[in-house]
Amino acid sequence: MRLGKRGQLSMKHNLRIVALALLPLLLMSGTAMAAETPELELTLKEAVERALAVSFPVKKASLERDKALLEKQEASEKLRDFYVTFSPEVEEAHILAAQAEINYHIKSKLEEAEKRDFTTTVVEKYINVLIAQEKAAAAGKSLSLTQYQHDAAQISFSHGMISLSALQKAKNNLEEAEDVLSSAQQELNKAYTDFNILVGLGAESRPNLVSEIPYIPLDINNITAEINRALDTSPDLWAAERFISLKRLDLLRYFVPSYDVAELELELAELDARGMREEIKRKLLLLIDEILSVEKAVAAAEVQVKKAEEALKEAVKLQSAGLLTKGEVLQLEVALDSARAALDELQYRHAILMTAYRNLTGREILPPSLTEAADDGLD
């Protein structure tokens, strides 16, 4: 049945009424759904677990290990095809089986190294978000003060108490503070994006990072012992040294493609291992110097926080006595917030360096002390 023009208009009108009637219900439903959706909270341990589960480099290292295991098993099975008699073929099969065994252990160590390095990266990105949050919060408080000063300048100008140039300076300060906040928010967005990519979240996700990151100064009794520990526990160095053994077996093969090439490959493997040992020593010493340098900066920042706290405490007393204005006290509050933010950033930077240190020296990267400041965590 076809409707006339009036009928069509009447139907549209009715549909509009129904839609308007349902709109509050739809809005209430959407609000309820949003309220029921909990904010994602991530501890540092949970973030690492999520990241390891979705990491392509870690998956690739795992597949390389599985492939090496399969090759090892196949090489062992081929030995069963030979009688227990000596021949070049039998000798070759034994050498290839030994090489497959070594290669499997190399790939296992390289998988371990990949996981440790990736975990260290996740810790860094996690803390970078916390640093960016501190900076954004400090910029927001600074903007609040600048806005107050700008409003006070406008009132003073309207009463002829300050010049036009002074008012313009207040406006310029406000614009500058707004730019600083905008830049801090952009850095926070970037930090979240970098972190979210690692843990498999969407770029717009803003998880609540809930782990407390304690400040625990480095405590080293013997640098030589730490260097030896780094060398002894390095999975990369272990793999490089086993690769030398693998290349030495090439020289025993009857059917090696080129003995001269095999000798050069062995020499290169030995050179790589020696270079890696020196690089580990160099990295560790530089890392220790950087950590100790940050600790000096932390000590200086703690002094500045203490001074800012005392200045604010005294200012509050003077305000109560009517000797200081609200704006002057607000300025000291922002100064204290800035001092604390600077201290927090240094301590966070220190935690990132300590994570790299623990990785390099073969310690647990996520010890209990990373979330509970119980000890120095270097046992």
Tab-separated table of C-alpha atoms in Angstrom:
chain	number	residue	atom	x	y	z
A	1	MET	CA	0.000	0.000	0.000
A	2	ARG	CA	1.433	3.393	-0.968
A	3	LEU	CA	1.201	6.286	1.485
A	4	GLY	CA	0.315	9.780	0.420
A	5	LYS	CA	2.553	12.729	1.150
A	6	ARG	CA	0.590	13.539	4.317
A	7	GLY	CA	0.877	9.918	5.475
A	8	GLN	CA	4.617	9.891	4.911
A	9	LEU	CA	5.043	13.095	6.902
A	10	SER	CA	2.895	11.658	9.681
A	11	MET	CA	5.033	8.482	9.822
A	12	LYS	CA	8.253	10.502	9.947
A	13	HIS	CA	6.768	12.577	12.745
A	14	ASN	CA	5.838	9.462	14.713
A	15	LEU	CA	9.281	7.926	14.216
A	16	ARG	CA	10.867	11.125	15.455
A	17	ILE	CA	8.711	11.035	18.578
A	18	VAL	CA	9.642	7.395	19.236
A	19	ALA	CA	13.325	8.169	18.747
A	20	LEU	CA	13.155	11.081	21.170
A	21	ALA	CA	11.361	8.899	23.681
A	22	LEU	CA	14.029	6.191	23.446
A	23	LEU	CA	16.960	8.612	23.545
A	24	PRO	CA	17.086	8.972	27.359
A	25	LEU	CA	17.003	5.192	27.704
A	26	LEU	CA	19.841	4.796	25.212
A	27	LEU	CA	21.894	7.457	26.983
A	28	MET	CA	21.261	5.836	30.358
A	29	SER	CA	22.238	2.453	28.929
A	30	GLY	CA	25.452	3.871	27.468
A	31	THR	CA	26.281	5.588	30.747
A	32	ALA	CA	25.653	2.395	32.669
A	33	MET	CA	27.878	0.422	30.287
A	34	ALA	CA	30.643	2.987	30.637
A	35	ALA	CA	30.316	2.883	34.411
A	36	GLU	CA	30.477	-0.910	34.401
A	37	THR	CA	33.659	-0.916	32.287
A	38	PRO	CA	36.493	-0.912	34.826
A	39	GLU	CA	39.575	1.157	34.179
A	40	LEU	CA	42.449	-1.102	33.182
A	41	GLU	CA	45.045	-1.238	35.906
A	42	LEU	CA	48.488	-2.654	35.240
A	43	THR	CA	51.248	-3.477	37.656
A	44	LEU	CA	54.747	-3.597	36.251
A	45	LYS	CA	54.733	-7.398	36.435
A	46	GLU	CA	51.423	-7.595	34.558
A	47	ALA	CA	52.708	-5.200	31.900
A	48	VAL	CA	55.772	-7.374	31.339
A	49	GLU	CA	53.663	-10.517	31.090
A	50	ARG	CA	51.348	-8.920	28.530
A	51	ALA	CA	54.278	-7.575	26.514
A	52	LEU	CA	56.125	-10.900	26.423
A	53	ALA	CA	52.941	-12.617	25.224
A	54	VAL	CA	52.596	-10.348	22.176
A	55	SER	CA	56.249	-9.580	21.387
A	56	PHE	CA	57.265	-10.530	17.844
A	57	PRO	CA	61.022	-10.600	18.649
A	58	VAL	CA	60.363	-12.942	21.574
A	59	LYS	CA	58.108	-15.155	19.451
A	60	LYS	CA	60.754	-15.269	16.737
A	61	ALA	CA	63.450	-16.256	19.249
A	62	SER	CA	61.156	-18.974	20.583
A	63	LEU	CA	60.546	-20.320	17.081
A	64	GLU	CA	64.278	-20.272	16.388
A	65	ARG	CA	64.769	-22.351	19.540
A	66	ASP	CA	62.034	-24.801	18.468
A	67	LYS	CA	63.589	-25.092	15.004
A	68	ALA	CA	66.995	-25.831	16.521
A	69	LEU	CA	65.417	-28.496	18.748
A	70	LEU	CA	63.841	-30.171	15.736
A	71	GLU	CA	67.169	-30.087	13.861
A	72	LYS	CA	68.888	-31.587	16.909
A	73	GLN	CA	66.365	-34.425	17.069
A	74	GLU	CA	66.633	-35.110	13.351
A	75	ALA	CA	70.446	-35.170	13.517
A	76	SER	CA	70.284	-37.687	16.374
A	77	GLU	CA	67.859	-39.881	14.464
A	78	LYS	CA	70.189	-39.993	11.448
A	79	LEU	CA	72.859	-41.622	13.608
A	80	ARG	CA	70.612	-44.656	13.939
A	81	ASP	CA	70.861	-45.260	10.210
A	82	PHE	CA	74.553	-46.078	10.488
A	83	TYR	CA	76.176	-49.299	11.725
A	84	VAL	CA	78.663	-48.991	14.544
A	85	THR	CA	81.594	-48.894	12.181
A	86	PHE	CA	83.967	-46.125	11.297
A	87	SER	CA	83.521	-44.260	8.022
A	88	PRO	CA	83.699	-40.635	6.926
A	89	GLU	CA	79.914	-40.560	6.688
A	90	VAL	CA	79.503	-41.840	10.248
A	91	GLU	CA	82.063	-39.345	11.540
A	92	GLU	CA	80.304	-36.544	9.668
A	93	ALA	CA	76.943	-37.531	11.118
A	94	HIS	CA	78.374	-37.498	14.655
A	95	ILE	CA	79.873	-34.047	14.159
A	96	LEU	CA	76.631	-32.666	12.690
A	97	ALA	CA	74.693	-34.093	15.621
A	98	ALA	CA	77.101	-32.431	18.058
A	99	GLN	CA	76.767	-29.141	16.197
A	100	ALA	CA	72.979	-29.409	16.258
A	101	GLU	CA	73.139	-29.972	20.017
A	102	ILE	CA	75.328	-26.886	20.496
A	103	ASN	CA	73.120	-24.815	18.189
A	104	TYR	CA	70.019	-25.737	20.199
A	105	HIS	CA	71.627	-24.505	23.420
A	106	ILE	CA	72.786	-21.339	21.656
A	107	LYS	CA	69.254	-20.588	20.462
A	108	SER	CA	67.897	-21.255	23.957
A	109	LYS	CA	70.315	-18.737	25.440
A	110	LEU	CA	69.503	-16.183	22.746
A	111	GLU	CA	65.809	-16.584	23.559
A	112	GLU	CA	66.612	-15.904	27.204
A	113	ALA	CA	68.604	-12.818	26.213
A	114	GLU	CA	65.737	-11.539	24.059
A	115	LYS	CA	63.262	-11.928	26.914
A	116	ARG	CA	65.549	-10.135	29.368
A	117	ASP	CA	66.264	-7.272	26.983
A	118	PHE	CA	62.586	-6.925	26.106
A	119	THR	CA	61.591	-6.935	29.776
A	120	THR	CA	64.087	-4.139	30.386
A	121	THR	CA	62.489	-2.143	27.557
A	122	VAL	CA	58.997	-2.641	29.017
A	123	VAL	CA	60.176	-1.361	32.409
A	124	GLU	CA	61.639	1.716	30.716
A	125	LYS	CA	58.428	2.460	28.789
A	126	TYR	CA	56.305	1.903	31.911
A	127	ILE	CA	58.379	4.376	33.900
A	128	ASN	CA	58.452	6.835	30.988
A	129	VAL	CA	54.664	7.076	31.281
A	130	LEU	CA	54.999	7.848	34.995
A	131	ILE	CA	57.577	10.532	34.225
A	132	ALA	CA	55.322	12.094	31.584
A	133	GLN	CA	52.394	12.054	34.013
A	134	GLU	CA	54.459	13.927	36.603
A	135	LYS	CA	55.477	16.533	34.036
A	136	ALA	CA	51.911	17.029	32.825
A	137	ALA	CA	50.634	17.392	36.395
A	138	ALA	CA	53.357	19.934	37.213
A	139	ALA	CA	52.588	21.884	34.033
A	140	GLY	CA	48.895	21.926	34.947
A	141	LYS	CA	49.612	23.340	38.406
A	142	SER	CA	51.938	25.923	36.909
A	143	LEU	CA	49.201	26.963	34.490
A	144	SER	CA	46.754	27.385	37.378
A	145	LEU	CA	49.163	29.797	39.062
A	146	THR	CA	49.798	31.686	35.826
A	147	GLN	CA	46.048	31.958	35.221
A	148	TYR	CA	45.586	33.385	38.722
A	149	GLN	CA	48.378	35.907	38.111
A	150	HIS	CA	46.874	36.840	34.744
A	151	ASP	CA	43.421	37.415	36.270
A	152	ALA	CA	44.961	39.502	39.048
A	153	ALA	CA	46.865	41.545	36.441
A	154	GLN	CA	43.648	42.246	34.510
A	155	ILE	CA	41.944	43.504	37.663
A	156	SER	CA	44.948	45.645	38.559
A	157	PHE	CA	45.059	47.099	35.045
A	158	SER	CA	41.359	47.926	35.092
A	159	HIS	CA	41.985	49.962	38.247
A	160	GLY	CA	45.043	51.678	36.804
A	161	MET	CA	47.422	49.922	39.153
A	162	ILE	CA	49.731	48.417	36.478
A	163	SER	CA	50.791	49.410	32.986
A	164	LEU	CA	49.650	47.928	29.699
A	165	SER	CA	53.079	46.361	29.228
A	166	ALA	CA	52.753	44.595	32.594
A	167	LEU	CA	49.360	43.236	31.560
A	168	GLN	CA	50.793	42.080	28.256
A	169	LYS	CA	53.583	40.311	30.101
A	170	ALA	CA	50.991	38.450	32.176
A	171	LYS	CA	49.181	37.437	28.972
A	172	ASN	CA	52.443	36.241	27.442
A	173	ASN	CA	53.198	34.216	30.560
A	174	LEU	CA	49.762	32.615	30.363
A	175	GLU	CA	50.221	31.667	26.713
A	176	GLU	CA	53.637	30.238	27.491
A	177	ALA	CA	52.215	28.164	30.361
A	178	GLU	CA	49.461	26.881	28.076
A	179	ASP	CA	52.072	25.859	25.508
A	180	VAL	CA	54.104	24.076	28.173
A	181	LEU	CA	51.027	22.136	29.300
A	182	SER	CA	50.112	21.275	25.720
A	183	SER	CA	53.644	20.024	25.079
A	184	ALA	CA	53.602	17.964	28.302
A	185	GLN	CA	50.279	16.400	27.313
A	186	GLN	CA	51.690	15.524	23.893
A	187	GLU	CA	54.699	13.886	25.534
A	188	LEU	CA	52.343	11.935	27.784
A	189	ASN	CA	50.355	10.757	24.761
A	190	LYS	CA	53.578	9.685	23.064
A	191	ALA	CA	54.751	7.827	26.165
A	192	TYR	CA	51.426	6.012	26.380
A	193	THR	CA	51.542	5.140	22.679
A	194	ASP	CA	55.031	3.658	22.992
A	195	PHE	CA	53.977	1.681	26.055
A	196	ASN	CA	50.661	0.516	24.594
A	197	ILE	CA	52.333	-0.875	21.489
A	198	LEU	CA	54.549	-3.074	23.659
A	199	VAL	CA	51.707	-4.465	25.792
A	200	GLY	CA	49.224	-4.955	22.962
A	201	LEU	CA	46.809	-2.122	23.752
A	202	GLY	CA	45.248	0.389	21.386
A	203	ALA	CA	46.974	3.730	20.938
A	204	GLU	CA	44.092	5.562	22.653
A	205	SER	CA	44.094	3.332	25.728
A	206	ARG	CA	45.140	4.980	28.983
A	207	PRO	CA	45.758	2.197	31.517
A	208	ASN	CA	46.318	3.111	35.126
A	209	LEU	CA	49.888	2.133	35.994
A	210	VAL	CA	49.717	1.260	39.670
A	211	SER	CA	53.157	-0.068	40.635
A	212	GLU	CA	55.174	1.976	43.087
A	213	ILE	CA	58.741	2.427	41.863
A	214	PRO	CA	61.041	2.758	44.884
A	215	TYR	CA	64.296	4.643	44.899
A	216	ILE	CA	67.068	2.275	45.997
A	217	PRO	CA	70.642	3.588	45.665
A	218	LEU	CA	73.268	1.356	44.110
A	219	ASP	CA	75.376	-0.554	46.613
A	220	ILE	CA	78.557	-2.085	45.173
A	221	ASN	CA	81.326	-3.536	47.320
A	222	ASN	CA	83.586	-4.782	44.537
A	223	ILE	CA	83.435	-3.517	40.936
A	224	THR	CA	85.687	-6.334	39.705
A	225	ALA	CA	83.268	-8.878	41.144
A	226	GLU	CA	80.392	-7.142	39.367
A	227	ILE	CA	82.272	-7.221	36.057
A	228	ASN	CA	82.957	-10.928	36.485
A	229	ARG	CA	79.322	-11.526	37.327
A	230	ALA	CA	78.214	-9.690	34.196
A	231	LEU	CA	80.584	-11.781	32.071
A	232	ASP	CA	79.629	-15.073	33.720
A	233	THR	CA	75.859	-14.543	33.460
A	234	SER	CA	75.583	-12.922	30.026
A	235	PRO	CA	73.455	-15.181	27.779
A	236	ASP	CA	74.752	-13.364	24.708
A	237	LEU	CA	78.376	-14.000	25.655
A	238	TRP	CA	77.586	-17.610	26.560
A	239	ALA	CA	76.044	-18.094	23.121
A	240	ALA	CA	78.999	-16.408	21.391
A	241	GLU	CA	81.490	-18.676	23.152
A	242	ARG	CA	79.492	-21.803	22.299
A	243	PHE	CA	79.443	-20.630	18.704
A	244	ILE	CA	83.250	-20.898	18.783
A	245	SER	CA	82.887	-24.561	19.760
A	246	LEU	CA	80.477	-25.063	16.899
A	247	LYS	CA	82.921	-23.533	14.423
A	248	ARG	CA	85.795	-25.648	15.751
A	249	LEU	CA	83.819	-28.755	14.868
A	250	ASP	CA	83.665	-27.536	11.268
A	251	LEU	CA	87.424	-28.094	11.063
A	252	LEU	CA	86.908	-31.779	11.949
A	253	ARG	CA	84.363	-32.454	9.249
A	254	TYR	CA	85.314	-34.580	6.235
A	255	PHE	CA	82.862	-32.825	3.983
A	256	VAL	CA	83.361	-29.210	5.032
A	257	PRO	CA	82.802	-27.014	1.912
A	258	SER	CA	86.021	-25.048	2.439
A	259	TYR	CA	88.593	-25.616	5.155
A	260	ASP	CA	90.095	-22.159	4.641
A	261	VAL	CA	86.704	-20.507	5.015
A	262	ALA	CA	86.020	-22.595	8.133
A	263	GLU	CA	89.279	-21.378	9.684
A	264	LEU	CA	88.357	-17.758	8.990
A	265	GLU	CA	84.876	-18.284	10.421
A	266	LEU	CA	86.420	-19.693	13.591
A	267	GLU	CA	88.751	-16.710	13.860
A	268	LEU	CA	85.804	-14.336	13.394
A	269	ALA	CA	83.798	-16.147	16.061
A	270	GLU	CA	86.682	-15.854	18.535
A	271	LEU	CA	87.063	-12.169	17.695
A	272	ASP	CA	83.344	-11.558	18.187
A	273	ALA	CA	83.416	-13.206	21.610
A	274	ARG	CA	86.457	-11.178	22.713
A	275	GLY	CA	84.817	-7.990	21.480
A	276	MET	CA	81.625	-8.851	23.333
A	277	ARG	CA	83.517	-9.362	26.585
A	278	GLU	CA	85.136	-5.936	26.274
A	279	GLU	CA	81.807	-4.332	25.365
A	280	ILE	CA	80.112	-5.806	28.440
A	281	LYS	CA	82.881	-4.410	30.663
A	282	ARG	CA	82.626	-0.995	29.003
A	283	LYS	CA	78.831	-0.857	29.260
A	284	LEU	CA	78.861	-1.875	32.907
A	285	LEU	CA	81.438	0.716	33.939
A	286	LEU	CA	79.619	3.485	32.046
A	287	LEU	CA	76.322	2.399	33.566
A	288	ILE	CA	77.746	2.484	37.084
A	289	ASP	CA	79.120	6.003	36.480
A	290	GLU	CA	75.750	7.167	35.156
A	291	ILE	CA	73.855	5.676	38.098
A	292	LEU	CA	76.177	7.321	40.621
A	293	SER	CA	75.859	10.636	38.768
A	294	VAL	CA	72.068	10.476	38.967
A	295	GLU	CA	72.280	9.632	42.664
A	296	LYS	CA	74.253	12.837	43.248
A	297	ALA	CA	71.575	14.767	41.373
A	298	VAL	CA	68.879	13.064	43.480
A	299	ALA	CA	70.631	14.156	46.678
A	300	ALA	CA	70.756	17.754	45.417
A	301	ALA	CA	67.092	17.624	44.378
A	302	GLU	CA	66.123	16.338	47.828
A	303	VAL	CA	67.768	19.434	49.334
A	304	GLN	CA	65.753	21.676	47.000
A	305	VAL	CA	62.510	19.932	47.981
A	306	LYS	CA	63.345	20.406	51.650
A	307	LYS	CA	64.010	24.116	51.100
A	308	ALA	CA	60.770	24.524	49.139
A	309	GLU	CA	58.815	22.782	51.906
A	310	GLU	CA	60.284	25.074	54.559
A	311	ALA	CA	59.638	28.174	52.452
A	312	LEU	CA	55.998	27.195	51.924
A	313	LYS	CA	55.515	26.387	55.608
A	314	GLU	CA	56.821	29.817	56.568
A	315	ALA	CA	54.724	31.511	53.875
A	316	VAL	CA	51.522	29.921	55.189
A	317	LYS	CA	52.262	31.383	58.620
A	318	LEU	CA	52.860	34.814	57.090
A	319	GLN	CA	49.635	34.571	55.087
A	320	SER	CA	47.708	33.794	58.267
A	321	ALA	CA	49.197	36.949	59.767
A	322	GLY	CA	48.147	38.924	56.702
A	323	LEU	CA	51.712	39.544	55.567
A	324	LEU	CA	51.540	37.548	52.301
A	325	THR	CA	48.905	37.343	49.597
A	326	LYS	CA	47.240	34.212	48.276
A	327	GLY	CA	49.117	34.620	44.997
A	328	GLU	CA	52.484	34.655	46.739
A	329	VAL	CA	51.619	31.467	48.611
A	330	LEU	CA	50.359	29.829	45.420
A	331	GLN	CA	53.669	30.649	43.787
A	332	LEU	CA	55.536	28.829	46.547
A	333	GLU	CA	53.148	25.861	46.289
A	334	VAL	CA	53.918	25.568	42.582
A	335	ALA	CA	57.637	25.893	43.323
A	336	LEU	CA	57.354	22.977	45.754
A	337	ASP	CA	55.381	20.902	43.225
A	338	SER	CA	58.040	21.608	40.607
A	339	ALA	CA	60.839	20.617	42.986
A	340	ARG	CA	59.064	17.379	43.851
A	341	ALA	CA	58.399	16.638	40.170
A	342	ALA	CA	62.098	17.168	39.388
A	343	LEU	CA	63.055	14.808	42.220
A	344	ASP	CA	60.541	12.183	41.094
A	345	GLU	CA	61.851	12.322	37.530
A	346	LEU	CA	65.432	11.787	38.686
A	347	GLN	CA	64.392	8.852	40.851
A	348	TYR	CA	62.448	7.342	37.947
A	349	ARG	CA	65.474	7.772	35.678
A	350	HIS	CA	67.537	6.050	38.331
A	351	ALA	CA	65.092	3.119	38.388
A	352	ILE	CA	65.435	2.736	34.604
A	353	LEU	CA	69.222	2.652	34.903
A	354	MET	CA	69.045	0.170	37.759
A	355	THR	CA	66.853	-2.087	35.634
A	356	ALA	CA	69.504	-2.041	32.906
A	357	TYR	CA	72.129	-2.750	35.557
A	358	ARG	CA	70.244	-5.757	36.873
A	359	ASN	CA	69.853	-7.068	33.340
A	360	LEU	CA	73.530	-6.625	32.536
A	361	THR	CA	74.660	-8.356	35.740
A	362	GLY	CA	72.317	-11.322	35.347
A	363	ARG	CA	70.017	-10.501	38.250
A	364	GLU	CA	66.247	-10.784	38.336
A	365	ILE	CA	64.948	-7.803	36.389
A	366	LEU	CA	61.710	-7.613	38.373
A	367	PRO	CA	62.678	-8.431	41.966
A	368	PRO	CA	60.218	-7.897	44.838
A	369	SER	CA	62.179	-4.767	45.768
A	370	LEU	CA	61.000	-3.109	42.558
A	371	THR	CA	57.510	-2.866	44.020
A	372	GLU	CA	58.450	-3.057	47.703
A	373	ALA	CA	61.434	-1.030	48.875
A	374	ALA	CA	62.676	-3.734	51.223
A	375	ASP	CA	66.362	-4.020	50.345
A	376	ASP	CA	68.916	-3.053	47.753
A	377	GLY	CA	67.840	-5.958	45.525
A	378	LEU	CA	71.399	-6.737	44.438
A	379	ASP	CA	71.885	-10.011	46.268
